[in-house]
Amino acid sequence: MRRGTALLGVAALLAVLAGCSPGQEPTAEEWTRRYQEAITAHGGEMAEYNPVVTEFDPEDTRTSLALETLGLEEGDAEAFGVSMSMMNTQAYAIAAVLPAQGREEAVEEALQDYVDRQRSSFEFYLPDQYQVAQDARLETLEGGTVLLVMCQDADQVLEAIRSDLEADG
């Protein structure tokens, strides 16, 4: 009996150290860490060149430009991770967003509007990038994360990120 109690105690301690208590939802900080790790792990070479942005920082031009380009504002998200090309010659963006309470629809619409703008932008400009934009995936995962994947092999990247995020959840 004592051994079982000790094992449960160790399991609870490990869960706390991992950032989640048993039976509790992950914190915004935990979601941010998960988003950053999953996008970095599965975003390929583009994620290496476009590091994952995870916090609103009006002083950081890259951060504010990335979020503005996606149509997201500070109050829209509890947590997020975004890696995207700021060059107008590449249709590349991976964004995982945990919308703030009541902002779910606004986040989905902003990301869909971004995809639509990219499609329109590349339609007569760069056929290969237009196809990347056409193949973009936007889904809401279990737990409420809104996930946008616009890159080569979008289906596989989306599945890999989804698997990472849902395995941790």
Short mmCIF file of C-alpha atoms in Angstrom, two decimals:
data_model
loop_
_atom_site.label_atom_id
_atom_site.label_comp_id
_atom_site.label_asym_id
_atom_site.label_seq_id
_atom_site.Cartn_x
_atom_site.Cartn_y
_atom_site.Cartn_z
CA MET A 1 0.00 0.00 0.00
CA ARG A 2 2.76 2.44 0.90
CA ARG A 3 4.56 1.66 -2.34
CA GLY A 4 1.44 2.57 -4.38
CA THR A 5 1.01 5.80 -2.44
CA ALA A 6 4.67 6.66 -2.98
CA LEU A 7 4.36 6.03 -6.71
CA LEU A 8 1.28 8.25 -6.92
CA GLY A 9 3.18 10.97 -5.06
CA VAL A 10 6.10 10.73 -7.49
CA ALA A 11 3.70 10.85 -10.48
CA ALA A 12 2.00 13.96 -9.09
CA LEU A 13 5.37 15.63 -8.48
CA LEU A 14 6.50 14.87 -12.04
CA ALA A 15 3.25 16.32 -13.41
CA VAL A 16 3.78 19.52 -11.41
CA LEU A 17 7.39 19.77 -12.57
CA ALA A 18 6.24 19.29 -16.16
CA GLY A 19 3.97 22.34 -15.81
CA CYS A 20 0.61 20.61 -15.35
CA SER A 21 -1.03 19.23 -12.27
CA PRO A 22 -3.08 16.06 -12.68
CA GLY A 23 -6.60 16.92 -13.82
CA GLN A 24 -5.76 20.55 -14.57
CA GLU A 25 -5.68 22.26 -17.94
CA PRO A 26 -2.26 23.42 -19.17
CA THR A 27 -1.37 27.03 -18.43
CA ALA A 28 -0.84 29.64 -21.13
CA GLU A 29 2.90 29.33 -20.50
CA GLU A 30 2.72 25.57 -21.05
CA TRP A 31 0.77 26.02 -24.31
CA THR A 32 3.34 28.57 -25.46
CA ARG A 33 6.17 26.10 -24.79
CA ARG A 34 4.29 23.32 -26.60
CA TYR A 35 3.58 25.53 -29.61
CA GLN A 36 7.20 26.64 -29.87
CA GLU A 37 8.52 23.08 -29.63
CA ALA A 38 6.03 21.58 -32.09
CA ILE A 39 6.47 24.29 -34.72
CA THR A 40 10.25 24.20 -34.40
CA ALA A 41 10.30 20.41 -34.63
CA HIS A 42 8.01 20.14 -37.64
CA GLY A 43 8.32 23.45 -39.50
CA GLY A 44 11.35 22.24 -41.42
CA GLU A 45 13.99 24.51 -42.81
CA MET A 46 11.65 27.50 -42.90
CA ALA A 47 11.19 27.34 -39.11
CA GLU A 48 14.97 27.54 -38.76
CA TYR A 49 15.04 30.78 -40.78
CA ASN A 50 11.90 32.17 -39.16
CA PRO A 51 12.13 31.56 -35.41
CA VAL A 52 8.90 31.03 -33.52
CA VAL A 53 7.39 34.20 -32.05
CA THR A 54 5.63 33.50 -28.74
CA GLU A 55 4.84 36.83 -27.14
CA PHE A 56 3.46 40.22 -28.02
CA ASP A 57 6.31 42.70 -28.05
CA PRO A 58 5.52 46.08 -29.60
CA GLU A 59 9.24 46.96 -29.43
CA ASP A 60 10.18 43.99 -31.63
CA THR A 61 9.43 44.91 -35.25
CA ARG A 62 9.45 41.29 -36.45
CA THR A 63 7.00 40.21 -33.75
CA SER A 64 4.58 43.07 -34.25
CA LEU A 65 4.76 42.81 -38.05
CA ALA A 66 4.14 39.04 -37.99
CA LEU A 67 1.10 39.33 -35.76
CA GLU A 68 -0.24 42.36 -37.62
CA THR A 69 0.16 40.49 -40.91
CA LEU A 70 -1.87 37.60 -39.48
CA GLY A 71 -4.52 40.04 -38.27
CA LEU A 72 -4.00 39.21 -34.58
CA GLU A 73 -4.08 41.71 -31.75
CA GLU A 74 -2.78 41.43 -28.20
CA GLY A 75 -6.13 40.56 -26.63
CA ASP A 76 -6.92 37.82 -29.14
CA ALA A 77 -4.80 35.05 -27.64
CA GLU A 78 -4.06 33.38 -24.33
CA ALA A 79 -1.00 31.74 -25.92
CA PHE A 80 0.48 31.43 -29.39
CA GLY A 81 3.44 30.38 -31.47
CA VAL A 82 4.01 31.79 -34.96
CA SER A 83 6.70 31.14 -37.54
CA MET A 84 6.23 32.89 -40.85
CA SER A 85 8.13 34.29 -43.77
CA MET A 86 8.09 38.05 -43.96
CA MET A 87 9.34 37.93 -47.54
CA ASN A 88 6.69 38.53 -50.19
CA THR A 89 8.11 35.68 -52.28
CA GLN A 90 7.20 32.84 -49.92
CA ALA A 91 3.86 31.55 -48.72
CA TYR A 92 5.03 30.18 -45.40
CA ALA A 93 3.25 30.47 -42.07
CA ILE A 94 2.66 28.12 -39.18
CA ALA A 95 0.57 29.53 -36.37
CA ALA A 96 -0.84 27.84 -33.29
CA VAL A 97 -3.14 30.08 -31.28
CA LEU A 98 -5.10 29.44 -28.09
CA PRO A 99 -7.77 32.14 -28.45
CA ALA A 100 -8.72 34.29 -25.49
CA GLN A 101 -12.20 33.68 -24.07
CA GLY A 102 -14.76 34.90 -26.59
CA ARG A 103 -12.15 35.51 -29.33
CA GLU A 104 -12.31 32.08 -31.01
CA GLU A 105 -14.26 33.26 -34.04
CA ALA A 106 -12.18 36.41 -34.44
CA VAL A 107 -8.93 34.39 -34.43
CA GLU A 108 -10.27 31.88 -36.97
CA GLU A 109 -11.49 34.70 -39.23
CA ALA A 110 -8.19 36.60 -38.99
CA LEU A 111 -6.18 33.52 -39.95
CA GLN A 112 -8.58 32.62 -42.78
CA ASP A 113 -8.38 36.20 -44.08
CA TYR A 114 -4.58 35.90 -44.05
CA VAL A 115 -4.74 32.67 -46.07
CA ASP A 116 -7.15 34.28 -48.54
CA ARG A 117 -4.83 37.28 -48.96
CA GLN A 118 -1.86 34.98 -49.59
CA ARG A 119 -3.80 33.03 -52.18
CA SER A 120 -4.82 36.22 -53.94
CA SER A 121 -1.32 37.65 -53.72
CA PHE A 122 0.38 34.65 -55.33
CA GLU A 123 -2.30 33.67 -57.83
CA PHE A 124 -0.66 35.42 -60.80
CA TYR A 125 2.76 36.01 -59.26
CA LEU A 126 4.48 32.79 -58.19
CA PRO A 127 2.65 29.59 -59.17
CA ASP A 128 4.57 27.36 -56.76
CA GLN A 129 3.80 29.64 -53.81
CA TYR A 130 0.19 29.96 -54.94
CA GLN A 131 -0.07 26.17 -54.67
CA VAL A 132 1.39 26.31 -51.16
CA ALA A 133 -1.25 28.90 -50.22
CA GLN A 134 -3.97 26.83 -51.89
CA ASP A 135 -2.94 23.80 -49.81
CA ALA A 136 -2.96 25.73 -46.51
CA ARG A 137 -4.77 24.03 -43.65
CA LEU A 138 -6.68 25.80 -40.89
CA GLU A 139 -8.21 23.68 -38.13
CA THR A 140 -9.34 23.92 -34.54
CA LEU A 141 -7.83 21.12 -32.46
CA GLU A 142 -9.04 19.45 -29.29
CA GLY A 143 -8.51 21.90 -26.44
CA GLY A 144 -9.29 24.91 -28.63
CA THR A 145 -5.98 25.55 -30.40
CA VAL A 146 -6.48 27.14 -33.82
CA LEU A 147 -3.74 25.78 -36.07
CA LEU A 148 -2.73 27.26 -39.42
CA VAL A 149 -0.22 25.41 -41.56
CA MET A 150 0.86 26.96 -44.86
CA CYS A 151 4.03 25.31 -46.15
CA GLN A 152 5.24 22.46 -48.32
CA ASP A 153 3.66 19.16 -47.24
CA ALA A 154 1.04 21.01 -45.16
CA ASP A 155 -1.01 17.89 -44.42
CA GLN A 156 1.95 16.03 -42.95
CA VAL A 157 3.16 19.06 -40.98
CA LEU A 158 -0.34 19.66 -39.60
CA GLU A 159 -0.65 16.02 -38.53
CA ALA A 160 2.77 16.04 -36.86
CA ILE A 161 2.04 19.25 -34.92
CA ARG A 162 -1.45 18.05 -34.01
CA SER A 163 0.00 14.77 -32.76
CA ASP A 164 2.55 16.60 -30.58
CA LEU A 165 -0.01 19.00 -29.13
CA GLU A 166 -2.69 16.42 -28.47
CA ALA A 167 -0.20 13.89 -27.03
CA ASP A 168 0.85 16.47 -24.44
CA GLY A 169 -2.71 17.46 -23.69
#
